[in-house]
Tab-separated table of C-alpha atoms and ligand atoms in Angstrom:
chain	number	residue	atom	x	y	z
O	1	UNK	CA	19.537	-22.141	-13.208
O	2	UNK	CA	20.288	-18.690	-14.648
O	3	UNK	CA	23.845	-19.627	-15.696
O	4	UNK	CA	25.105	-16.534	-14.057
O	5	UNK	CA	28.021	-15.919	-11.786
O	6	UNK	CA	26.919	-16.339	-8.242
O	7	UNK	CA	27.274	-13.759	-5.334
O	8	UNK	CA	30.557	-15.356	-4.186
O	9	UNK	CA	32.208	-15.628	-7.604
O	10	UNK	CA	31.317	-11.922	-8.195
O	11	UNK	CA	32.355	-10.764	-4.750
O	12	UNK	CA	35.926	-12.406	-5.618
O	13	UNK	CA	36.154	-11.058	-8.960
O	14	UNK	CA	35.433	-7.508	-7.852
O	15	UNK	CA	37.778	-7.910	-4.950
O	16	UNK	CA	40.649	-9.184	-7.105
O	17	UNK	CA	39.910	-6.323	-9.721
O	18	UNK	CA	40.244	-3.883	-6.977
O	19	UNK	CA	43.196	-5.513	-5.639
O	20	UNK	CA	45.037	-5.312	-8.862
O	21	UNK	CA	44.290	-1.600	-9.139
O	22	UNK	CA	45.632	-0.867	-5.976
O	23	UNK	CA	48.666	-2.521	-6.755
O	24	UNK	CA	49.088	-0.688	-10.182
O	25	UNK	CA	48.088	2.516	-8.184
O	26	UNK	CA	45.489	2.951	-10.908
O	27	UNK	CA	42.728	5.113	-9.664
O	28	UNK	CA	40.575	5.087	-12.671
O	29	UNK	CA	36.654	4.787	-11.829
O	30	UNK	CA	34.572	1.788	-12.421
O	31	UNK	CA	30.807	1.411	-11.934
O	32	UNK	CA	29.043	-1.290	-9.478
O	33	UNK	CA	25.337	-1.540	-9.983
O	34	UNK	CA	22.883	-3.249	-7.788
O	35	UNK	CA	19.307	-4.183	-8.961
O	36	UNK	CA	16.343	-6.102	-8.248
O	37	UNK	CA	13.255	-6.959	-10.238
O	38	UNK	CA	9.972	-5.142	-9.509
O	39	UNK	CA	6.692	-7.049	-9.549
O	40	UNK	CA	8.577	-10.771	-9.950
O	41	UNK	CA	6.955	-11.698	-6.886
O	42	UNK	CA	3.664	-11.577	-8.368
O	43	UNK	CA	4.381	-13.430	-11.520
O	44	UNK	CA	5.877	-16.414	-9.118
O	45	UNK	CA	2.631	-15.978	-6.721
O	46	UNK	CA	0.383	-16.098	-9.838
O	47	UNK	CA	1.727	-18.555	-12.117
O	48	UNK	CA	4.100	-20.661	-9.932
O	49	UNK	CA	7.615	-21.140	-9.356
O	50	UNK	CA	8.419	-23.005	-12.351
O	51	UNK	CA	6.880	-20.364	-14.653
O	52	UNK	CA	8.780	-17.644	-12.756
O	53	UNK	CA	12.026	-19.748	-13.138
O	54	UNK	CA	11.733	-19.905	-16.858
O	55	UNK	CA	10.831	-16.336	-16.963
O	56	UNK	CA	13.894	-15.377	-14.854
O	57	UNK	CA	15.942	-17.760	-17.155
O	58	UNK	CA	15.095	-16.172	-20.270
O	59	UNK	CA	15.352	-12.897	-19.093
O	60	UNK	CA	18.940	-13.461	-17.952
O	61	UNK	CA	19.840	-14.766	-21.181
O	62	UNK	CA	18.523	-11.682	-22.739
O	63	UNK	CA	20.559	-9.289	-20.727
O	64	UNK	CA	23.657	-11.254	-20.481
O	65	UNK	CA	23.714	-11.026	-24.410
O	66	UNK	CA	23.114	-7.253	-24.543
O	67	UNK	CA	26.566	-6.912	-22.339
O	68	UNK	CA	30.148	-6.421	-23.226
O	69	UNK	CA	32.357	-9.397	-22.720
O	70	UNK	CA	34.163	-7.863	-19.799
O	71	UNK	CA	31.049	-6.507	-18.034
O	72	UNK	CA	29.628	-9.056	-15.393
O	73	UNK	CA	26.176	-9.636	-14.593
O	74	UNK	CA	25.601	-11.861	-11.404
O	75	UNK	CA	23.020	-13.003	-9.521
O	76	UNK	CA	22.975	-11.948	-6.056
O	77	UNK	CA	20.104	-13.999	-4.458
O	78	UNK	CA	16.513	-14.256	-5.044
O	79	UNK	CA	15.460	-11.377	-7.798
O	80	UNK	CA	18.731	-9.536	-6.809
O	81	UNK	CA	21.496	-8.839	-9.374
O	82	UNK	CA	24.717	-6.993	-10.023
O	83	UNK	CA	25.951	-5.339	-12.855
O	84	UNK	CA	29.809	-5.003	-12.424
O	85	UNK	CA	31.076	-2.613	-15.447
O	86	UNK	CA	34.965	-2.316	-14.927
O	87	UNK	CA	35.036	-0.561	-18.299
O	88	UNK	CA	32.714	2.293	-17.475
O	89	UNK	CA	34.012	5.356	-15.498
O	90	UNK	CA	31.002	7.772	-16.357
O	91	UNK	CA	28.071	7.199	-14.146
O	92	UNK	CA	25.812	8.617	-16.849
O	93	UNK	CA	27.073	6.291	-19.383
O	94	UNK	CA	26.479	3.392	-16.667
O	95	UNK	CA	22.901	4.867	-16.271
O	96	UNK	CA	22.350	4.521	-19.831
O	97	UNK	CA	23.355	1.010	-19.846
O	98	UNK	CA	20.898	0.518	-17.168
O	99	UNK	CA	17.877	2.038	-18.724
O	100	UNK	CA	18.653	-0.023	-21.739
O	101	UNK	CA	18.490	-3.078	-19.803
O	102	UNK	CA	15.429	-1.987	-18.019
O	103	UNK	CA	14.075	-1.409	-21.828
O	104	UNK	CA	14.887	-5.182	-22.320
O	105	UNK	CA	12.983	-6.403	-19.301
O	106	UNK	CA	9.813	-4.593	-20.093
O	107	UNK	CA	9.841	-6.237	-23.582
O	108	UNK	CA	7.328	-9.097	-23.163
O	109	UNK	CA	8.895	-12.594	-22.920
O	110	UNK	CA	6.797	-15.620	-24.078
O	111	UNK	CA	6.802	-18.167	-21.514
O	112	UNK	CA	4.354	-21.422	-21.228
O	113	UNK	CA	1.792	-19.288	-23.358
O	114	UNK	CA	2.124	-16.195	-21.108
O	115	UNK	CA	3.546	-13.039	-22.122
O	116	UNK	CA	5.556	-11.750	-19.286
O	117	UNK	CA	7.541	-8.670	-18.594
O	118	UNK	CA	8.625	-6.827	-15.342
O	119	UNK	CA	10.399	-3.798	-14.133
O	120	UNK	CA	13.637	-3.143	-12.061
O	121	UNK	CA	15.051	-0.687	-9.584
O	122	UNK	CA	18.767	0.209	-10.403
O	123	UNK	CA	21.212	1.506	-7.584
O	124	UNK	CA	24.626	2.671	-8.964
O	125	UNK	CA	27.785	3.340	-7.151
O	126	UNK	CA	31.357	4.277	-8.492
O	127	UNK	CA	34.568	3.017	-7.207
O	128	UNK	CA	36.571	4.978	-5.846
O	129	UNK	CA	34.379	7.799	-4.882
O	130	UNK	CA	31.566	5.674	-3.255
O	131	UNK	CA	33.718	2.972	-1.758
O	132	UNK	CA	37.220	1.183	-2.160
O	133	UNK	CA	36.003	-1.942	-1.042
O	134	UNK	CA	33.370	-4.575	-2.247
O	135	UNK	CA	31.309	-4.266	0.947
O	136	UNK	CA	31.436	-0.365	0.603
O	137	UNK	CA	30.259	-0.760	-2.975
O	138	UNK	CA	27.476	-2.974	-2.417
O	139	UNK	CA	26.016	-1.013	0.472
O	140	UNK	CA	26.178	2.324	-1.538
O	141	UNK	CA	24.650	0.867	-4.600
O	142	UNK	CA	21.998	-1.042	-2.419
O	143	UNK	CA	21.202	2.286	-0.657
O	144	UNK	CA	20.821	4.012	-4.253
O	145	UNK	CA	18.235	1.083	-5.204
O	146	UNK	CA	16.444	1.176	-2.091
O	147	UNK	CA	15.985	5.071	-2.729
O	148	UNK	CA	14.609	4.600	-6.092
O	149	UNK	CA	12.349	1.728	-4.839
O	150	UNK	CA	11.076	3.985	-2.180
O	151	UNK	CA	10.054	6.311	-4.885
O	152	UNK	CA	7.759	3.703	-6.247
O	153	UNK	CA	8.401	4.107	-10.015
O	154	UNK	CA	11.326	1.805	-10.775
O	155	UNK	CA	14.253	3.222	-12.935
O	156	UNK	CA	17.805	3.937	-11.508
O	157	UNK	CA	19.515	6.229	-8.986
O	158	UNK	CA	23.135	7.103	-8.415
O	159	UNK	CA	24.401	7.055	-4.723
O	160	UNK	CA	24.525	10.234	-2.694
O	161	UNK	CA	25.658	10.483	0.902
O	162	UNK	CA	22.246	12.053	1.938
O	163	UNK	CA	20.519	8.562	1.045
O	164	UNK	CA	22.230	6.638	3.718
O	165	UNK	CA	20.545	9.105	6.382
O	166	UNK	CA	17.508	8.686	4.836
O	167	UNK	CA	17.843	4.764	4.957
O	168	UNK	CA	19.080	4.952	8.239
O	169	UNK	CA	15.906	6.921	9.409
O	170	UNK	CA	13.447	4.182	7.448
O	171	UNK	CA	15.536	1.731	9.504
O	172	UNK	CA	15.145	3.519	12.752
O	173	UNK	CA	11.463	4.084	11.840
O	174	UNK	CA	10.978	0.078	11.341
O	175	UNK	CA	12.637	-0.534	14.658
O	176	UNK	CA	10.346	1.936	16.368
O	177	UNK	CA	7.349	0.357	14.846
O	178	UNK	CA	8.246	-3.228	16.208
O	179	UNK	CA	8.758	-1.437	19.740
O	180	UNK	CA	5.460	0.220	19.315
O	181	UNK	CA	3.822	-2.878	18.610
O	182	UNK	CA	5.207	-4.361	21.360
O	183	UNK	CA	4.016	-1.836	24.045
O	184	UNK	CA	0.333	-1.360	22.275
O	185	UNK	CA	0.896	2.042	21.131
O	186	UNK	CA	-1.595	1.647	18.287
O	187	UNK	CA	-5.029	2.594	18.687
O	188	UNK	CA	-8.097	3.376	16.748
O	189	UNK	CA	-9.737	6.749	15.874
O	190	UNK	CA	-13.057	7.165	14.680
O	191	UNK	CA	-15.069	9.038	12.265
O	192	UNK	CA	-18.775	9.053	11.992
O	193	UNK	CA	-20.607	7.489	8.780
O	194	UNK	CA	-24.250	9.327	8.522
O	195	UNK	CA	-27.007	8.121	6.824
O	196	UNK	CA	-28.358	10.615	4.438
O	197	UNK	CA	-32.094	9.942	4.402
O	198	UNK	CA	-32.238	10.363	8.185
O	199	UNK	CA	-29.146	12.177	9.340
O	200	UNK	CA	-28.437	9.473	12.225
O	201	UNK	CA	-24.821	8.329	12.805
O	202	UNK	CA	-25.235	4.603	11.658
O	203	UNK	CA	-21.596	3.701	11.949
O	204	UNK	CA	-18.154	4.624	12.479
O	205	UNK	CA	-15.058	4.027	10.546
O	206	UNK	CA	-12.206	2.974	12.862
O	207	UNK	CA	-8.466	4.700	11.440
O	208	UNK	CA	-5.128	3.538	12.735
O	209	UNK	CA	-3.235	5.931	14.927
O	210	UNK	CA	0.144	5.664	16.504
O	211	UNK	CA	0.819	7.406	19.897
O	212	UNK	CA	4.333	8.117	19.549
O	213	UNK	CA	6.347	8.409	22.795
O	214	UNK	CA	8.252	11.550	21.457
O	215	UNK	CA	6.158	12.753	18.432
O	216	UNK	CA	2.735	12.354	19.492
O	217	UNK	CA	-0.182	11.248	17.401
O	218	UNK	CA	0.762	10.064	13.971
O	219	UNK	CA	-1.428	9.038	11.356
O	220	UNK	CA	-1.263	6.122	8.682
O	221	UNK	CA	0.762	8.436	6.138
O	222	UNK	CA	3.675	8.628	8.666
O	223	UNK	CA	4.113	4.989	8.989
O	224	UNK	CA	1.922	2.897	6.684
O	225	UNK	CA	4.502	2.280	3.863
O	226	UNK	CA	7.308	1.629	6.125
O	227	UNK	CA	5.118	-0.757	7.844
O	228	UNK	CA	4.072	-2.703	4.949
O	229	UNK	CA	7.710	-3.155	3.893
O	230	UNK	CA	8.570	-4.567	6.986
O	231	UNK	CA	5.441	-6.970	7.096
O	232	UNK	CA	4.022	-5.452	10.110
O	233	UNK	CA	0.718	-4.164	8.922
O	234	UNK	CA	-1.247	-7.160	9.849
O	235	UNK	CA	0.051	-6.923	13.376
O	236	UNK	CA	-0.961	-3.191	13.383
O	237	UNK	CA	-4.468	-4.144	12.056
O	238	UNK	CA	-4.874	-6.435	14.704
O	239	UNK	CA	-4.353	-4.195	17.602
O	240	UNK	CA	-6.378	-1.444	15.979
O	241	UNK	CA	-9.324	-3.523	15.298
O	242	UNK	CA	-9.302	-4.935	18.734
O	243	UNK	CA	-9.074	-1.493	20.270
O	244	UNK	CA	-12.273	-0.346	17.704
O	245	UNK	CA	-14.254	-3.556	18.761
O	246	UNK	CA	-13.675	-2.834	22.496
O	247	UNK	CA	-14.684	0.527	22.314
O	248	UNK	CA	-17.706	-0.081	20.066
O	249	UNK	CA	-18.851	-2.673	22.476
O	250	UNK	CA	-18.705	-0.317	25.366
O	251	UNK	CA	-20.795	2.174	23.343
O	252	UNK	CA	-23.446	-0.514	22.416
O	253	UNK	CA	-23.477	-1.168	26.248
O	254	UNK	CA	-24.507	2.743	26.826
O	255	UNK	CA	-27.259	2.105	23.964
O	256	UNK	CA	-25.493	3.102	20.785
O	257	UNK	CA	-26.151	0.401	18.229
O	258	UNK	CA	-23.335	1.292	15.805
O	259	UNK	CA	-22.002	-0.586	13.107
O	260	UNK	CA	-18.254	-0.511	12.814
O	261	UNK	CA	-15.943	-0.482	9.991
O	262	UNK	CA	-12.547	-1.551	10.136
O	263	UNK	CA	-9.375	-1.389	7.277
O	264	UNK	CA	-7.769	-4.652	6.519
O	265	UNK	CA	-4.880	-5.010	4.556
O	266	UNK	CA	-4.092	-7.257	1.688
O	267	UNK	CA	-2.050	-9.804	4.055
O	268	UNK	CA	-4.870	-10.229	6.341
O	269	UNK	CA	-7.590	-10.726	3.755
O	270	UNK	CA	-5.425	-13.411	1.961
O	271	UNK	CA	-4.698	-15.155	5.012
O	272	UNK	CA	-6.728	-18.266	5.286
O	273	UNK	CA	-7.291	-17.847	9.220
O	274	UNK	CA	-8.544	-14.433	8.713
O	275	UNK	CA	-12.463	-14.746	8.915
O	276	UNK	CA	-12.010	-17.165	11.969
O	277	UNK	CA	-9.913	-14.672	13.787
O	278	UNK	CA	-12.687	-11.846	12.946
O	279	UNK	CA	-14.967	-14.098	14.374
O	280	UNK	CA	-13.056	-14.615	17.521
O	281	UNK	CA	-12.194	-10.885	17.694
O	282	UNK	CA	-15.975	-10.210	17.813
O	283	UNK	CA	-16.532	-12.983	20.296
O	284	UNK	CA	-13.826	-11.473	22.899
O	285	UNK	CA	-14.873	-8.227	22.572
O	286	UNK	CA	-18.531	-9.105	22.666
O	287	UNK	CA	-19.320	-7.223	19.699
O	288	UNK	CA	-22.327	-8.613	17.123
O	289	UNK	CA	-20.457	-9.869	14.113
O	290	UNK	CA	-23.396	-8.627	11.793
O	291	UNK	CA	-22.510	-5.020	12.829
O	292	UNK	CA	-19.114	-5.338	11.620
O	293	UNK	CA	-17.985	-4.140	8.088
O	294	UNK	CA	-14.636	-4.699	6.601
O	295	UNK	CA	-13.130	-2.395	4.358
O	296	UNK	CA	-10.466	-3.298	1.553
O	297	UNK	CA	-9.104	-1.339	-1.191
O	298	UNK	CA	-8.895	-2.413	-4.752
O	299	UNK	CA	-5.411	-2.843	-4.592
O	300	UNK	CA	-5.493	-5.359	-1.714
O	301	UNK	CA	-7.922	-7.170	-3.560
O	302	UNK	CA	-6.526	-7.798	-7.137
O	303	UNK	CA	-3.197	-9.015	-5.475
O	304	UNK	CA	-4.629	-12.721	-4.955
O	305	UNK	CA	-7.938	-12.234	-6.112
O	306	UNK	CA	-9.210	-15.955	-5.718
O	307	UNK	CA	-8.026	-16.106	-2.050
O	308	UNK	CA	-9.373	-12.825	-1.430
O	309	UNK	CA	-12.704	-13.830	-2.803
O	310	UNK	CA	-12.716	-16.916	-0.577
O	311	UNK	CA	-11.966	-15.031	2.755
O	312	UNK	CA	-14.799	-12.491	1.612
O	313	UNK	CA	-17.471	-15.168	1.252
O	314	UNK	CA	-16.611	-16.755	4.567
O	315	UNK	CA	-16.952	-13.756	6.033
O	316	UNK	CA	-20.180	-12.935	4.486
O	317	UNK	CA	-21.466	-16.126	5.557
O	318	UNK	CA	-20.890	-15.095	9.147
O	319	UNK	CA	-22.916	-11.787	8.492
O	320	UNK	CA	-19.851	-9.278	8.121
O	321	UNK	CA	-20.474	-6.697	5.542
O	322	UNK	CA	-17.540	-6.199	2.827
O	323	UNK	CA	-17.016	-2.573	1.406
O	324	UNK	CA	-14.318	-1.661	-1.434
O	325	UNK	CA	-12.576	1.435	-0.029
O	326	UNK	CA	-11.279	4.266	-2.242
O	327	UNK	CA	-13.480	3.133	-5.061
O	328	UNK	CA	-12.431	4.258	-8.265
O	329	UNK	CA	-8.734	4.982	-7.623
O	330	UNK	CA	-7.099	1.725	-7.806
O	331	UNK	CA	-7.121	-0.861	-10.898
O	332	UNK	CA	-10.907	0.052	-11.665
O	333	UNK	CA	-11.539	-3.076	-13.504
O	334	UNK	CA	-15.041	-3.173	-13.167
O	335	UNK	CA	-15.242	-6.925	-13.898
O	336	UNK	CA	-13.741	-7.848	-10.417
O	337	UNK	CA	-16.907	-6.455	-8.952
O	338	UNK	CA	-18.744	-9.416	-10.625
O	339	UNK	CA	-16.189	-11.748	-9.197
O	340	UNK	CA	-16.359	-10.603	-5.722
O	341	UNK	CA	-19.496	-10.716	-3.180
O	342	UNK	CA	-19.074	-7.411	-1.773
O	343	UNK	CA	-21.888	-5.261	-0.178
O	344	UNK	CA	-20.991	-1.486	-0.298
O	345	UNK	CA	-18.631	0.652	-2.505
O	346	UNK	CA	-16.984	3.869	-0.798
O	347	UNK	CA	-16.437	6.324	-3.335
O	348	UNK	CA	-12.770	7.958	-3.090
O	349	UNK	CA	-12.586	11.222	-1.825
O	350	UNK	CA	-10.827	12.666	-4.807
O	351	UNK	CA	-14.202	12.185	-6.828
O	352	UNK	CA	-16.123	14.048	-4.125
O	353	UNK	CA	-13.619	16.918	-3.906
O	354	UNK	CA	-14.299	17.616	-7.709
O	355	UNK	CA	-17.549	19.002	-6.550
O	356	UNK	CA	-16.653	22.105	-5.325
O	357	UNK	CA	-19.728	24.700	-5.798
O	358	UNK	CA	-23.377	24.446	-5.852
O	359	UNK	CA	-23.345	25.138	-9.547
O	360	UNK	CA	-20.763	22.374	-10.156
O	361	UNK	CA	-23.330	20.334	-8.188
O	362	UNK	CA	-26.216	21.438	-10.533
O	363	UNK	CA	-24.376	20.716	-13.653
O	364	UNK	CA	-23.841	17.130	-12.469
O	365	UNK	CA	-19.949	16.927	-13.155
O	366	UNK	CA	-18.935	14.276	-10.846
O	367	UNK	CA	-17.879	10.814	-11.609
O	368	UNK	CA	-19.289	10.445	-8.335
O	369	UNK	CA	-22.530	10.291	-10.066
O	370	UNK	CA	-21.707	7.463	-12.526
O	371	UNK	CA	-20.287	5.488	-9.519
O	372	UNK	CA	-23.498	5.947	-7.365
O	373	UNK	CA	-25.486	4.837	-10.541
O	374	UNK	CA	-23.201	1.788	-11.169
O	375	UNK	CA	-23.777	0.715	-7.424
O	376	UNK	CA	-27.264	1.046	-7.731
O	377	UNK	CA	-27.384	-0.907	-10.846
O	378	UNK	CA	-25.161	-3.737	-8.917
O	379	UNK	CA	-27.342	-3.619	-5.871
O	380	UNK	CA	-24.649	-2.346	-3.798
O	381	UNK	CA	-24.886	0.627	-1.116
O	382	UNK	CA	-22.489	3.754	-1.448
O	383	UNK	CA	-20.906	5.661	0.813
O	384	UNK	CA	-19.128	9.092	0.159
O	385	UNK	CA	-15.899	9.725	1.796
O	386	UNK	CA	-14.350	12.995	2.468
O	387	UNK	CA	-17.136	15.196	2.492
O	388	UNK	CA	-16.157	18.571	3.682
O	389	UNK	CA	-18.738	21.011	1.758
O	390	UNK	CA	-22.490	21.416	2.082
O	391	UNK	CA	-22.628	21.725	-1.743
O	392	UNK	CA	-21.164	18.125	-1.942
O	393	UNK	CA	-23.615	16.924	0.579
O	394	UNK	CA	-26.212	18.312	-1.548
O	395	UNK	CA	-25.273	16.975	-4.603
O	396	UNK	CA	-24.721	13.641	-2.804
O	397	UNK	CA	-28.042	13.443	-1.415
O	398	UNK	CA	-29.840	14.480	-4.735
O	399	UNK	CA	-28.063	11.552	-6.546
O	400	UNK	CA	-29.160	8.969	-4.074
O	401	UNK	CA	-25.917	8.156	-2.191
O	402	UNK	CA	-26.914	6.218	0.983
O	403	UNK	CA	-24.298	7.270	3.386
O	404	UNK	CA	-21.366	9.990	3.926
O	405	UNK	CA	-18.516	10.593	6.193
O	406	UNK	CA	-15.956	13.657	6.147
O	407	UNK	CA	-15.080	16.800	8.247
O	408	UNK	CA	-18.285	18.309	7.494
O	409	UNK	CA	-19.660	15.919	10.188
O	410	UNK	CA	-16.419	15.269	11.981
O	411	UNK	CA	-12.600	14.810	11.865
O	412	UNK	CA	-11.517	11.359	13.231
O	413	UNK	CA	-11.231	11.368	17.255
O	414	UNK	CA	-10.492	9.317	19.865
O	415	UNK	CA	-13.258	7.180	21.805
O	416	UNK	CA	-14.143	9.888	24.527
O	417	UNK	CA	-14.585	12.584	21.818
O	418	UNK	CA	-16.601	10.258	20.018
O	419	UNK	CA	-18.959	9.362	22.705
O	420	UNK	CA	-19.999	13.016	23.263
O	421	UNK	CA	-20.525	13.226	19.279
O	422	UNK	CA	-22.961	10.134	19.944
O	423	UNK	CA	-24.446	11.828	22.738
O	424	UNK	CA	-25.278	14.914	20.599
O	425	UNK	CA	-27.565	12.645	18.578
O	426	UNK	CA	-27.754	12.913	14.678
O	427	UNK	CA	-27.027	15.597	11.921
O	428	UNK	CA	-30.504	16.165	10.979
O	429	UNK	CA	-29.715	20.039	11.149
O	430	UNK	CA	-26.767	19.860	8.727
O	431	UNK	CA	-29.019	17.910	6.307
O	432	UNK	CA	-32.084	19.936	6.699
O	433	UNK	CA	-30.067	23.162	6.169
O	434	UNK	CA	-28.326	21.595	3.112
O	435	UNK	CA	-30.918	19.426	1.339
O	436	UNK	CA	-34.411	19.788	3.052
O	437	UNK	CA	-36.107	18.336	0.162
O	438	UNK	CA	-34.236	15.296	-0.003
O	439	UNK	CA	-35.044	13.743	3.552
O	440	UNK	CA	-38.628	13.566	2.383
O	441	UNK	CA	-37.674	11.027	-0.257
F	1	C2E	P1	-9.372	5.598	4.401
F	1	C2E	O1	-9.768	3.960	4.732
F	1	C2E	O2	-10.044	6.069	2.886
F	1	C2E	O3	-9.726	6.601	5.435
F	1	C2E	C1	-10.196	7.976	5.124
F	1	C2E	C2	-9.048	8.957	5.311
F	1	C2E	O4	-9.519	10.148	5.067
F	1	C2E	C3	-8.552	9.094	6.511
F	1	C2E	O5	-7.254	9.342	6.801
F	1	C2E	C4	-9.704	10.086	7.208
F	1	C2E	O6	-9.031	10.750	8.218
F	1	C2E	C5	-9.449	11.072	5.911
F	1	C2E	N1	-10.579	11.914	5.965
F	1	C2E	C6	-11.944	11.603	6.363
F	1	C2E	N2	-12.623	12.613	6.175
F	1	C2E	C7	-11.906	13.425	5.344
F	1	C2E	C8	-12.331	14.553	4.823
F	1	C2E	O7	-13.585	15.582	4.862
F	1	C2E	N3	-11.479	15.492	4.071
F	1	C2E	C9	-10.064	14.790	4.114
F	1	C2E	N4	-9.277	15.560	3.289
F	1	C2E	N5	-9.604	13.899	4.621
F	1	C2E	C10	-10.471	13.032	5.328
F	1	C2E	P2	-6.303	8.741	7.820
F	1	C2E	O8	-6.789	8.209	9.033
F	1	C2E	O9	-5.094	9.400	7.523
F	1	C2E	O10	-6.007	7.059	6.914
F	1	C2E	C11	-5.631	6.925	5.675
F	1	C2E	C12	-5.561	5.603	5.097
F	1	C2E	O11	-5.018	5.032	6.002
F	1	C2E	C13	-7.201	4.815	5.194
F	1	C2E	O12	-7.897	5.581	4.289
F	1	C2E	C14	-6.857	3.583	5.142
F	1	C2E	O13	-6.612	3.156	3.709
F	1	C2E	C15	-5.529	3.437	5.809
F	1	C2E	N6	-5.794	3.067	7.390
F	1	C2E	C16	-6.151	3.648	8.103
F	1	C2E	N7	-6.388	2.882	9.463
F	1	C2E	C17	-5.878	1.503	9.083
F	1	C2E	C18	-6.050	0.531	9.434
F	1	C2E	O14	-5.971	0.176	10.776
F	1	C2E	N8	-5.224	-0.686	8.849
F	1	C2E	C19	-4.914	-0.634	7.579
F	1	C2E	N9	-4.625	-1.569	6.876
F	1	C2E	N10	-5.113	0.447	6.876
F	1	C2E	C20	-5.339	1.639	7.446
F	2	MG	MG1	-11.258	3.162	4.924
F	3	MG	MG1	-10.763	5.736	1.860
């Protein structure tokens, strides 16, 4: 389809090139580049494979035309490509070529009335210092590509030995994640969500924790990215969600009628069976579905917004509440708020952290203010996340924020600790000391 040499033809060309260099005792370096397209999957998912294929074809033509005669551009498979540069010995020169190639990809291509472009991550390896066989060169270039990809920005990276161990540890981590899933080593921790009018704990947010056998308790920053790359997040979510609902059902049987908020990944929300699975999970745990809230980030939502909207509607029909998490940090395209039937906005903690002192609060400097006003206008309720200071709490109360969570009320803790927090009652004392006039609203 692309008219490019295949993986096999590329491999045999590089092999014979290496072979002839060996015969001629020619040690002159050359550069081998591995790259894959960033966001190509999004184009396929959103517009279908036919348009995806046409885009790829047009792109490959353009890139091929930019190369010199003896440089080989091959398709390795899917959206993975190779540049074999027998005439380039200098890695900086090769990097420049890759960056020019990247610029070409970023130029919009017109396909079926759409203006499409994509990015790419390039990994560079050089014969003979990074490898003297085709396998070694592929591995080195792929490792460098993996490195630049993990930084999340696209661009190009030249292979370094340290990248191998980095990659190895990612693979190890992935292996450990799989074992931990088999053994059920993931659990939910809980953070109280406090109503700002009454000071009562009205709910808890369940947060994933990995009880790692060697390293102890790990929070999501230690494993979520690798889990996502390995496609393991839905399995982790399912374990954490089950553990959260089981705990919450036990608290309810002790008289604590709490709502529970769970974090869901894009993979879960896009899955057609998800609303039914949630229903089953609640039934099995004997937890009322109307007391469940699910949290979705803007990023998870926009990936496949129509599918997400269908799942959200089905969940709401069952009585589940839906919140947008980390609001304001993602795409911030406000139009999707009208497309999606949600109930709650959770203001991202960075906006809360902007409120530092009482005078900040009095000056009304925070974007939190604007988010609260907007949510009210749309008839949504608002939860502030990451409330650490009394000044923040006072400000949020004054602006009419409905609920809050954060270290001021409590850090995430396990089931037992949460039960003792619940036994202590409410947070009226903190609210009274902070914003006594507000509670009389
Ligand atoms: P999030 O859902 O926005 O959760 C809030 C995060 O802020 C939690 O981090 C919490 O410990 C932290 N936090 C709470 N109060 C404060 C505060 O006052 N100050 C500061 N600085 N931080 C505070 P955590 O538990 O590390 O979770 C990080 C993120 O990982 C979550 O952000 C959520 O996006 C994701 N996550 C957590 N559990 C799950 C899960 O079960 N499934 C999925 N898919 N994602 C999860
Ligand atoms: Mg959350
Ligand atoms: Mg959040």
